[in-house]
Coordinates of C-alpha atoms and ligand atoms in Angstrom, one line a residue:
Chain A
X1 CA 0.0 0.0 0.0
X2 CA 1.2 3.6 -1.0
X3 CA 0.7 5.6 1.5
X4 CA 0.8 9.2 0.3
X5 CA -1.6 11.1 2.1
X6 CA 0.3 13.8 3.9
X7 CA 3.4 13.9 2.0
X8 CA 4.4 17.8 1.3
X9 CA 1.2 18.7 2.6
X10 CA 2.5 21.0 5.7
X11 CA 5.7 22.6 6.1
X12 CA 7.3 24.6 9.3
X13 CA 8.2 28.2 8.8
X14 CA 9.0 29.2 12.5
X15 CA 10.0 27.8 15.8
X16 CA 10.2 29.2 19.5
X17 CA 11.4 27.7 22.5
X18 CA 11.6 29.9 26.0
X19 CA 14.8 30.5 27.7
X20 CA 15.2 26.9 29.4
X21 CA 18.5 27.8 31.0
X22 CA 17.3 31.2 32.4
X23 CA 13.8 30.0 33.9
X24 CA 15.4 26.7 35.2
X25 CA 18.0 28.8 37.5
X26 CA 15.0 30.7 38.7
X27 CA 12.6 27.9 39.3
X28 CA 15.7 25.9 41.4
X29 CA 16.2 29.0 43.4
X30 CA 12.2 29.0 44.8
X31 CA 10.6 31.5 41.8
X32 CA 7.8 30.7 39.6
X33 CA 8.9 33.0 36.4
X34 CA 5.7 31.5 34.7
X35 CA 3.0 28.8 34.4
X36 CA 2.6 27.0 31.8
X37 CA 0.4 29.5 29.9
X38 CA 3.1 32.4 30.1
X39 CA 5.9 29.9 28.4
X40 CA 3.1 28.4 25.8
X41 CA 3.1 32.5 25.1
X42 CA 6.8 33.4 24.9
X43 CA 7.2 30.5 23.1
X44 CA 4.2 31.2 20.6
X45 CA 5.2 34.7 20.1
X46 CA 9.0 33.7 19.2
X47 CA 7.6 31.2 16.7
X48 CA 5.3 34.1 15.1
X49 CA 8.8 36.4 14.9
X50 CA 10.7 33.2 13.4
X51 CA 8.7 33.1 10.9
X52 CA 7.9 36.6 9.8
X53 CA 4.2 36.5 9.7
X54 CA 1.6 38.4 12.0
X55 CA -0.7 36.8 14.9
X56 CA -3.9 37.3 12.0
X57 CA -2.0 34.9 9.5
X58 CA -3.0 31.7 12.3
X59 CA -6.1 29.8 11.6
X60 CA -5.5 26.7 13.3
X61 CA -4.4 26.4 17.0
X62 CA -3.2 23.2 18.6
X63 CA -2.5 22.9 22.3
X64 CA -0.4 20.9 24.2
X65 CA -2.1 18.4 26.9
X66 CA -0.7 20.2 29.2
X67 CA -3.0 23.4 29.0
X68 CA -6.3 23.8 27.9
X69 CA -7.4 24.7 24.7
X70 CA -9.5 27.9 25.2
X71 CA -7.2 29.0 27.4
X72 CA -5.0 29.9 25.5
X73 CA -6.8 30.3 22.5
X74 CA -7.8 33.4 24.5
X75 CA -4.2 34.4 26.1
X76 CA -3.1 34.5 22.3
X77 CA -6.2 36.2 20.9
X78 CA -6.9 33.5 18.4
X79 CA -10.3 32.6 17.4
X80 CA -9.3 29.3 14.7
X81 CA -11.2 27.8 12.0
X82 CA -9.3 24.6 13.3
X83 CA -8.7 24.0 16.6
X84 CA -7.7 21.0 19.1
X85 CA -5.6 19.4 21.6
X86 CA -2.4 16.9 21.1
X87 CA 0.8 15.5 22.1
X88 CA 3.6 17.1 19.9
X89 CA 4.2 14.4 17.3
X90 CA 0.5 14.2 16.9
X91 CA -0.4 17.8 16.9
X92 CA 2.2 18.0 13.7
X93 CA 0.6 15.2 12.2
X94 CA -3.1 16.9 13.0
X95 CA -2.3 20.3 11.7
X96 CA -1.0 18.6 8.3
X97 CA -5.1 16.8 8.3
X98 CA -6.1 19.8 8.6
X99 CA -4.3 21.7 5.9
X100 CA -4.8 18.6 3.9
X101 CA -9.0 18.9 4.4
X102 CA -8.9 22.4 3.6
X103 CA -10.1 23.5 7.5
X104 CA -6.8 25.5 8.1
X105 CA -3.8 26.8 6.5
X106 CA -1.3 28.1 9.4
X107 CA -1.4 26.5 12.4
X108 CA 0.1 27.4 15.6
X109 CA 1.1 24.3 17.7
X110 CA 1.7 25.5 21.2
X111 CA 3.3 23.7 24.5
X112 CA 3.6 24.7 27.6
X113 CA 4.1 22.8 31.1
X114 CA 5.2 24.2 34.3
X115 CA 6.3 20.4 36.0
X116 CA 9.3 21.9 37.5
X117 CA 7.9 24.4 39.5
X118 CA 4.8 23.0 39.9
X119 CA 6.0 19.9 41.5
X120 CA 4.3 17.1 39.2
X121 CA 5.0 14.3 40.7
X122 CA 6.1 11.1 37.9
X123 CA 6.0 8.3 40.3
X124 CA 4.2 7.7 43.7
X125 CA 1.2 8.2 45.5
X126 CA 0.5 11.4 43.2
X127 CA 1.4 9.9 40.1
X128 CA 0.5 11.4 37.4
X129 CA -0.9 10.0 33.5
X130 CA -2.8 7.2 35.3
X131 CA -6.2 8.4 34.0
X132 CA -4.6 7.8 30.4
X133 CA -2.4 4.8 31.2
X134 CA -3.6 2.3 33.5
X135 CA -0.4 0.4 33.9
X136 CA 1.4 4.1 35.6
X137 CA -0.9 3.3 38.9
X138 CA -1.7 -0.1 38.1
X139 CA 0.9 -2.2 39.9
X140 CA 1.3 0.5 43.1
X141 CA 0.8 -2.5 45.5
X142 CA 3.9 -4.3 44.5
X143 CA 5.4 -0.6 44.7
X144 CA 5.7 -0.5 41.0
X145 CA 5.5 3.2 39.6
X146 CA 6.9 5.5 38.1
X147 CA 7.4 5.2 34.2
X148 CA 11.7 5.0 34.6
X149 CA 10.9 1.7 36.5
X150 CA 8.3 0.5 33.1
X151 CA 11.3 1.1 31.0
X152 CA 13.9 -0.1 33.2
X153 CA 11.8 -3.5 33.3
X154 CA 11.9 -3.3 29.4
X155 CA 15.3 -2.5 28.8
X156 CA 16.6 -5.4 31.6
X157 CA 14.5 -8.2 29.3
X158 CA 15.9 -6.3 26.3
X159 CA 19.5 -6.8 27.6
X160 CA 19.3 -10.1 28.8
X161 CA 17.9 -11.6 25.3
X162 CA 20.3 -9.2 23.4
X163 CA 23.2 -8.6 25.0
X164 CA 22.9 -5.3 24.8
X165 CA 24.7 -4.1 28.2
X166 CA 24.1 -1.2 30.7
X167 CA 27.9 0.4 29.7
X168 CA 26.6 -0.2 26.0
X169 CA 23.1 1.8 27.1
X170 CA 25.5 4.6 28.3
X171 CA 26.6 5.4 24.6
X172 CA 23.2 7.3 24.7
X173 CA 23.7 9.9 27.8
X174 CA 27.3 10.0 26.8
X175 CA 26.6 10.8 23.3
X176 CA 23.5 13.5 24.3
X177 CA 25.2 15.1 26.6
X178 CA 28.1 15.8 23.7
X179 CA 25.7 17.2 21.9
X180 CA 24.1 19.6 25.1
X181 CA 27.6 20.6 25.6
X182 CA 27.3 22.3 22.1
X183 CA 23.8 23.8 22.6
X184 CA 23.6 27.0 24.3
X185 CA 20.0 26.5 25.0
X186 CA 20.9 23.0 26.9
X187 CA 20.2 23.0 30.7
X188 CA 23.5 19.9 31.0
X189 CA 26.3 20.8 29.3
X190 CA 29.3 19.1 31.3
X191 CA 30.5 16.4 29.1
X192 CA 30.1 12.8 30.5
X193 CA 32.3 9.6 30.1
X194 CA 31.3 6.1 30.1
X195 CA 32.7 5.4 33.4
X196 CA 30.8 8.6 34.8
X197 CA 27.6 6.5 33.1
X198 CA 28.9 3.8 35.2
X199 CA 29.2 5.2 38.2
X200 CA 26.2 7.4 38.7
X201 CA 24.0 5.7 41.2
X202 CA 20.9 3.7 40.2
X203 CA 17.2 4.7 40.1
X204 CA 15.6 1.7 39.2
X205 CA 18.3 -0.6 38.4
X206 CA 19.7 -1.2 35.6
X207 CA 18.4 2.3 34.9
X208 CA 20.8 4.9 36.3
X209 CA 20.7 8.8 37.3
X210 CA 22.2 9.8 33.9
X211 CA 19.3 7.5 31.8
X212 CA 16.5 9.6 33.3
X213 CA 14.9 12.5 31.5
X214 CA 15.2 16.3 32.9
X215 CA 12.3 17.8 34.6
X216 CA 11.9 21.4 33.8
X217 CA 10.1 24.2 32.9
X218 CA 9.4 25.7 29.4
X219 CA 7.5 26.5 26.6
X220 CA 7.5 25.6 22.2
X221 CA 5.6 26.6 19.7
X222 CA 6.0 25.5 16.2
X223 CA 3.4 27.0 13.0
X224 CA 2.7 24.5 10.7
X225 CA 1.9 26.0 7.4
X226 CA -0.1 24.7 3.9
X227 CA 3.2 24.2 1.6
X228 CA 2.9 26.5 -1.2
X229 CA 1.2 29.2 1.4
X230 CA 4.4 28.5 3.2
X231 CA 6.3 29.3 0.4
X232 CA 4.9 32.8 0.2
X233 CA 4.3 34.5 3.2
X234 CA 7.3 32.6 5.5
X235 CA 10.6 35.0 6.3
X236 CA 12.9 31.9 5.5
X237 CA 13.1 28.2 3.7
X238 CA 10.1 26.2 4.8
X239 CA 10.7 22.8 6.4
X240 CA 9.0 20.3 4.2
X241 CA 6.8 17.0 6.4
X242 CA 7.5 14.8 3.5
X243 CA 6.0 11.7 5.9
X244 CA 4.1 10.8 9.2
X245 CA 3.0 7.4 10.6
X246 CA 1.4 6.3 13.4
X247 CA 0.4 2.3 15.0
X248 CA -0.4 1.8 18.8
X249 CA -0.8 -1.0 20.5
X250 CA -3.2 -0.9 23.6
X251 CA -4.2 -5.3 23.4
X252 CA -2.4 -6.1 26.6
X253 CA -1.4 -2.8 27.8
X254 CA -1.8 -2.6 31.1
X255 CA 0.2 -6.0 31.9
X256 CA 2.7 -4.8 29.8
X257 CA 2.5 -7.7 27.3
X258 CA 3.7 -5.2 24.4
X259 CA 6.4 -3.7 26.0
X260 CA 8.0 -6.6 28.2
X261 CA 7.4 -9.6 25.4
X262 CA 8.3 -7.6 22.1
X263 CA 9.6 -4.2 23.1
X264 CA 7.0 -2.2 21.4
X265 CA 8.7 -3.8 17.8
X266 CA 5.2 -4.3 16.2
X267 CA 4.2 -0.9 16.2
X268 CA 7.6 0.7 15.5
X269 CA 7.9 -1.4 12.3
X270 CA 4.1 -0.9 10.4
X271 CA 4.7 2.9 11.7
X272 CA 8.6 2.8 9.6
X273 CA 6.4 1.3 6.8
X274 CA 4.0 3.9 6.7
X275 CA 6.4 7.5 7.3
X276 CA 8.9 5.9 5.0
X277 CA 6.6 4.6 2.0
X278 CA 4.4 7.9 2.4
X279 CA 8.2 10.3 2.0
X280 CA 9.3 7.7 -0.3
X281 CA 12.6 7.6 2.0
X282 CA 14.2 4.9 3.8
X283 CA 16.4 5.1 7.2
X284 CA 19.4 5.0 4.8
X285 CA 18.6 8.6 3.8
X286 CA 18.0 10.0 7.5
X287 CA 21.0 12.1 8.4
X288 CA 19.6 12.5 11.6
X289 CA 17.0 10.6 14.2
X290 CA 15.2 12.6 16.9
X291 CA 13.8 10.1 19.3
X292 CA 11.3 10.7 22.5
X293 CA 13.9 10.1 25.1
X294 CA 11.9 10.3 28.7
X295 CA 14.7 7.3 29.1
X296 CA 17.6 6.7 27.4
X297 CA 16.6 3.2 26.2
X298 CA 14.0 4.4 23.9
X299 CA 17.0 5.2 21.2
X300 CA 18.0 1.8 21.0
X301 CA 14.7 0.3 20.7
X302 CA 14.2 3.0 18.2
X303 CA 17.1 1.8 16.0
X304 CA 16.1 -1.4 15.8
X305 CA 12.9 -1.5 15.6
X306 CA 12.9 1.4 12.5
X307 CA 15.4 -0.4 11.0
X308 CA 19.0 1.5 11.9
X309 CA 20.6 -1.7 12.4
X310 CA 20.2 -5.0 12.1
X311 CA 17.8 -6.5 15.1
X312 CA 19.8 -7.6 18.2
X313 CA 22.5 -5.5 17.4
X314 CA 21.8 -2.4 19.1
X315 CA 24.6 -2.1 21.4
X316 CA 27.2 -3.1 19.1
X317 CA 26.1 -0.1 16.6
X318 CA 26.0 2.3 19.2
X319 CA 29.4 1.4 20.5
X320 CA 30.7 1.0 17.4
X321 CA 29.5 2.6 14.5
X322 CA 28.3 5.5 16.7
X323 CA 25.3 7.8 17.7
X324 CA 27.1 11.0 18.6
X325 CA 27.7 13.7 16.5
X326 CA 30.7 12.5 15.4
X327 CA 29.3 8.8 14.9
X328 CA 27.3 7.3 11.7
X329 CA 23.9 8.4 12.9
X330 CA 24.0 11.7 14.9
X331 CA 20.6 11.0 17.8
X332 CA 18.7 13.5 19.4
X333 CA 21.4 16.1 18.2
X334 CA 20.1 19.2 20.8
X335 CA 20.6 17.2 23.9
X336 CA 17.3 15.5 23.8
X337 CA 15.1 15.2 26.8
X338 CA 18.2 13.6 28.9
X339 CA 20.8 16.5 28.3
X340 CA 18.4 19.6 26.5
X341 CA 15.4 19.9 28.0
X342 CA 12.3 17.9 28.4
X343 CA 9.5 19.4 26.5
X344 CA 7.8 16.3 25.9
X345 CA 8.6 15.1 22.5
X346 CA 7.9 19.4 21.7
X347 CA 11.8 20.4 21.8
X348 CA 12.9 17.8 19.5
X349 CA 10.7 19.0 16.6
X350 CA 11.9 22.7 17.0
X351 CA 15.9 20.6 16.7
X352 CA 14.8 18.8 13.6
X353 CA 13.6 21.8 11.6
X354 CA 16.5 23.7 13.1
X355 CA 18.9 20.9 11.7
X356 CA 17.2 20.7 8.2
X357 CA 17.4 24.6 8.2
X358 CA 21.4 24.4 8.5
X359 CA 21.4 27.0 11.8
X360 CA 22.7 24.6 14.4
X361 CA 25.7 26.2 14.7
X362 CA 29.0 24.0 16.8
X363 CA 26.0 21.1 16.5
X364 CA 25.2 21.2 12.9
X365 CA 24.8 17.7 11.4
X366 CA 26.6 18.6 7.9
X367 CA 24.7 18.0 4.8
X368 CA 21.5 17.6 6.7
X369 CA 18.2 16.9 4.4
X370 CA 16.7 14.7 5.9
X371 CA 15.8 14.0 10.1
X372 CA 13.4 11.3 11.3
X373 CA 11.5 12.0 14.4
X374 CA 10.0 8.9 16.1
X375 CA 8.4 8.2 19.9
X376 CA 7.0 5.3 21.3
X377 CA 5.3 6.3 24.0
X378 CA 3.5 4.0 26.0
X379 CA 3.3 1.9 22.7
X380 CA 1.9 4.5 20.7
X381 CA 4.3 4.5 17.5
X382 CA 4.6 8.0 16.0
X383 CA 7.0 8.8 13.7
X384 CA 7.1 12.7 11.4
X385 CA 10.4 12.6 8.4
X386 CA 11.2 16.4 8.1
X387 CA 13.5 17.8 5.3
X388 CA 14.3 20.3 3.0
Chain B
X1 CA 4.8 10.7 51.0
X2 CA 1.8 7.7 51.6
X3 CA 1.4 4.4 51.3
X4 CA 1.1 2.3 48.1
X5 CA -2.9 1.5 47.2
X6 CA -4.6 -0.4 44.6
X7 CA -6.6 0.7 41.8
X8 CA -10.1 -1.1 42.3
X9 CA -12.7 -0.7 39.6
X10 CA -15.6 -3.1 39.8
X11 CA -14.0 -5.6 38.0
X12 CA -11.0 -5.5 40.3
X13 CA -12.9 -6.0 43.7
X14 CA -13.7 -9.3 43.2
X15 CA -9.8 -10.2 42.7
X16 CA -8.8 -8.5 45.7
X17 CA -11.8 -10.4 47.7
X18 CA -9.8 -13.7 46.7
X19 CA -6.5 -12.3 47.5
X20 CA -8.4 -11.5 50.8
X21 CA -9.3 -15.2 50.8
X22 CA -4.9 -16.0 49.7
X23 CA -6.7 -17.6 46.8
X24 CA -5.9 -15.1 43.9
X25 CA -8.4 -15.4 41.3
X26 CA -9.2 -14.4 37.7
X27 CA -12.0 -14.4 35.5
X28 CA -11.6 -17.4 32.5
X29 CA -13.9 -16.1 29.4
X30 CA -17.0 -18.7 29.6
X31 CA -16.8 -18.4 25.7
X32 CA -13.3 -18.6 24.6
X33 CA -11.8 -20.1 28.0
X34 CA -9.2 -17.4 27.9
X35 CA -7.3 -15.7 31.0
X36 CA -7.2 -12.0 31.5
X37 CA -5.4 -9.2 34.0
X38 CA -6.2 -7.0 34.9
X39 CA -10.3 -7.7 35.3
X40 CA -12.4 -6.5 32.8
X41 CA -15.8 -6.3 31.4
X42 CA -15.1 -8.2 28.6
X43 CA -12.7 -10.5 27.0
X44 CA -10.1 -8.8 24.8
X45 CA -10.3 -11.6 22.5
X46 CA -13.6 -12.4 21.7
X47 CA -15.4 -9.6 23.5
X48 CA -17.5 -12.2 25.2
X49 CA -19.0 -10.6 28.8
X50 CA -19.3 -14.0 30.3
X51 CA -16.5 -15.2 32.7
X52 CA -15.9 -17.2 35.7
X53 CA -13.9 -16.5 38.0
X54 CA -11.2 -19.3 38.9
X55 CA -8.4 -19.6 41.0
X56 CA -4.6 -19.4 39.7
X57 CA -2.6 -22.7 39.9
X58 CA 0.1 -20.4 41.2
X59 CA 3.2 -21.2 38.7
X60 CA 5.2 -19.2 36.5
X61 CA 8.3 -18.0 35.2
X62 CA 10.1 -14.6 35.6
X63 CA 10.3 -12.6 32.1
X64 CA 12.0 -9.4 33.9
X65 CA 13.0 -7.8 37.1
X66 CA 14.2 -4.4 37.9
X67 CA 15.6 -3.2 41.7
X68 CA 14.3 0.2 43.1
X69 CA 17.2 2.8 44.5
X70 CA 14.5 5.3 45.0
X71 CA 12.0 5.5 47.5
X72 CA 8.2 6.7 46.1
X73 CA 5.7 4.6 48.7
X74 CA 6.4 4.3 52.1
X75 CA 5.5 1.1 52.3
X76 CA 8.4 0.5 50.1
X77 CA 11.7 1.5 51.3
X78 CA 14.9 0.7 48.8
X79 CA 16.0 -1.5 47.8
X80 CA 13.3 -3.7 46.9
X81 CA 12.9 -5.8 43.7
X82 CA 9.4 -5.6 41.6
X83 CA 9.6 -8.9 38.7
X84 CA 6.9 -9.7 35.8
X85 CA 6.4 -13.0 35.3
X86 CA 3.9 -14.9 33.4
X87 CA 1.6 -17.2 34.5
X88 CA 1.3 -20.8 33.6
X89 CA -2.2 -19.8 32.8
X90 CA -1.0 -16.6 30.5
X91 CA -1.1 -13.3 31.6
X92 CA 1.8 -11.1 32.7
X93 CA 1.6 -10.2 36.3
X94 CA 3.5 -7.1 38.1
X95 CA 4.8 -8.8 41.5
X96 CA 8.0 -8.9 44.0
X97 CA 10.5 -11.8 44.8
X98 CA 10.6 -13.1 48.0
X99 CA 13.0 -15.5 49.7
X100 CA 16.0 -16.7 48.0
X101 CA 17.4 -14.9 44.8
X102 CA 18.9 -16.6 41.9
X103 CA 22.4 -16.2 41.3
X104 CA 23.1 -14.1 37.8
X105 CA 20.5 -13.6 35.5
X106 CA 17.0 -14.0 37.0
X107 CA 15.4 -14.7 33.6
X108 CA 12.8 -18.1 33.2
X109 CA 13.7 -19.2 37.1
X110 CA 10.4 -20.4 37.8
X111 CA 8.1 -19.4 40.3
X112 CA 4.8 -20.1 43.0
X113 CA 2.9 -18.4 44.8
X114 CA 2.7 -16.9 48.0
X115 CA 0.9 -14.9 50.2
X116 CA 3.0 -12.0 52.4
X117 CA 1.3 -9.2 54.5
X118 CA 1.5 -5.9 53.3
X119 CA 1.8 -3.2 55.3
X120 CA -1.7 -2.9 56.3
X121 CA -1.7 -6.4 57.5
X122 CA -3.0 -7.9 54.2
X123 CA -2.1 -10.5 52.3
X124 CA -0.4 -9.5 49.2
X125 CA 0.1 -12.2 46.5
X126 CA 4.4 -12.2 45.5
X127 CA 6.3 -15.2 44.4
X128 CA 9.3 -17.1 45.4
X129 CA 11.4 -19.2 43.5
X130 CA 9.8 -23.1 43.0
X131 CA 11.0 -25.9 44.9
X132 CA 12.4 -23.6 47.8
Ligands
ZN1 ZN1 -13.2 -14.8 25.2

């Protein structure tokens, strides 16, 4: 099947993050610079400027499930003709359906989350995401929470049937923390080595400190816009979405049947079908890979199961052939959500279209066209090809 | 910080009453004869609402195990170890080792059954390696 829907459809012309570094200092010294709806604004109005257009050129508005849609709708003074609420990778894949159906033709995607300051708690008693995903509060009686300790249960299988080893694992903080220490907009930016990996404590073993994602404050906005509008009105070279794809996989969700027996593989290989058939692109011509890192064991999951490298090799490849900037396949090239800044899948779009654009500076993947973006969260396979 | 609790939708509280009982049962689809966790109104597979509950042999093998370094229940100070293993009857259950640990990997050591307090006095259903 041809799958060639949403291929050129949308295309980014601006980005906007807020000052991570800045607001993070503040919120660690007791101040509350902003909720969530002040960095969803900062970040929406920095997108706007990005991309040389005016507030009245938006007629789509997507929010972030971390604020509520009129809400800011209002802040923002934007009345839509399109309008909803989504995760990131699915709020880029919405606006292109949109643009696509004719409802929309520049659509604001905007993110904003306060979790630092406002103390959300990830694991525990307060846990939050259980009202979406059972299997977050499920297993509290056997003091099972938190969603590092899911993955850490994954990865432990993972490793045991694949050899793939915890100082192997490390090749992914070591590697995104290169790449921080490169970004100016990166809240970690003292290089790690291996034996640092090594020899940072456990949190839920054999996850350790250094495979955890950050938990900050912060804001995104990205405007997705129809492609030849894009071409018109945008202050600088649109970022073409030449593919999306998307397969979940709830059956046996909750007693973790997917993720424990075959590491989520299903999903991430009919959703590499589907984004690569609809770009008509293979992995062969990604220059980069953005991955949803809340743990660091996503990536190799990732590069197996969208095809990277050969299945059951993962650690060898990263060890080897490399996942650093200076390796075969640059990852999560800003930092990611271990090293950057944890935006929820939001700050690794803004990277990609920065990366594509060529404006990455000391971090520039050289010769980029083409970066894959790809999350498996939970189960649910999402994947957006961005390029020139 | 609080104590750990369980999530009990309808379904659930007649699994915790057998639990109550140190007879852990689950419902067995009248139609398909299918196993499911957690409870549920229907059976995934064949959507049948007809099911009898049915007590669990009490065998299986460990597919994973992680060990907590951070504390998040206080119920459940560090280090502790949570394991998934899978019944002899099919699903994957969420549970903790007790007793005797295997030496290196922990992977397909099988498994029974037992019945420990937890912290409110309750029996909690964990496992410990067979034979022991
Ligand atoms: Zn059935």
């Amino acid at each position: 099947m041809t799958t060639s829907g949403l291929k050129g459809v949308g295309a980014v012309i601006g980005v906007g993050e807020s000052d991570y570094v800045a607001d993070h200092a503040r919120v660690r010294a007791g101040e509350k610079p902003h909720d969530s709806y002040g960095y969803a604004a900062i970040a929406f109005s920095r997108a706007l400027k990005d991309a040389g257009i005016s507030r009245d050129d938006i007629d789509g508005l997507i929010v972030g499930p971390t604020v509520a849609y009129e809400r800011v709708g209002e802040i923002l003074g934007i009345n839509p003709t399109w309008g909803g609420q989504q995760d990131a990778m699915l709020a880029v894949i919405e606006a292109c359906m949109a643009i696509k159906a004719g409802l929309a033709t520049t659509v604001a995607l905007v993110y904003g989350n306060d979790q630092r300051s406002a103390a959300v708690q990830y694991g525990g008693p307060e846990a939050m995401g259980g009202n979406l995903f059972l299997s977050y509060v499920y297993h509290a009686p056997w003091g099972f929470t938190s969603q590092g300790a899911l993955y850490a249960m994954m990865f432990r299988r993972f490793s045991e049937l694949t050899g793939c080893t915890e100082r192997h694992l490390g090749e992914v903080a070591v590697a995104q923390r290169h790449a921080a220490s490169l970004n100016p907009g990166a809240l970690m930016r003292k290089p790690i080595t291996l034996d640092d990996y090594m020899a940072s404590p456990y949190i839920c073993a054999p996850l350790h400190l250094f495979d955890y994602c950050l938990i900050n404050d912060g804001g995104v906005a990205l405007i997705v816009c129809e492609a030849e509008k894009a071409k018109r009105i945008a202050a600088r070279t649109p970022v073409t979405i030449h593919g999306v794809g998307r397969y979940d996989l709830n059956c046996g969700a909750t007693s973790l049947e997917p993720r424990l027996l075959d590491f989520y593989r299903p999903a991430q290989e009919a959703c590499a079908r589907q984004v690569f058939d609809m770009a008509g692109l293979g992995p062969q011509d990604m220059d980069a890979v953005q991955v949803y890192d809340s743990f660091s064991c996503h990536v190799p999951f990732a590069l197996e199961g969208y095809g990277y490298c050969r299945s059951g090799d993962v650690g060898r490849f990263m060890a080897e052939e490399g996942i650093s900037l200076a390796g075969k396949l640059p990852v999560n090239t800003g930092g990611g959500h271990l090293s950057h800044s944890y935006m929820q899948g939001w700050n690794h779009q803004v990277e990609a279209v920065r990366q594509v654009r060529g404006e990455c500076g000391p971090r520039q993947v050289e010769g980029c066209r083409f970066v894959h973006y790809n999350s498996d969260v939970a189960g649910k396979a999402v994947s957006i090809i961005y390029g020139a | 910080m609080a104590n750990s609790r369980a999530v009990i939708s309808c379904y659930d509280e007649p699994m915790w009453a057998s639990i109550r009982r140190r007879k852990w049962e689950l419902q067995h689809c009248d139609d398909c004869s299918r196993v499911r966790y957690p409870p549920s109104p229907t059976c995934p597979h064949c959507l049948s609402m007809a099911a009898t509950w049915k007590p669990l042999a009490g065998g299986g093998r460990i597919i994973s195990w992680v060990v907590y370094h951070k504390q998040y229940f206080d119920d459940y100070p560090p280090p502790y170890n949570v394991v998934a293993v899978q019944l002899d009857e099919g699903p994957l259950v969420i549970t903790n080792l007790v007793g005797d640990e295997p030496e290196g990997s922990w992977l397909d050591h099988r498994v029974e059954i037992v019945y420990a307090p937890d912290v409110r006095g309750e029996p909690l259903p964990r496992v410990r390696l067979a034979g022991r």
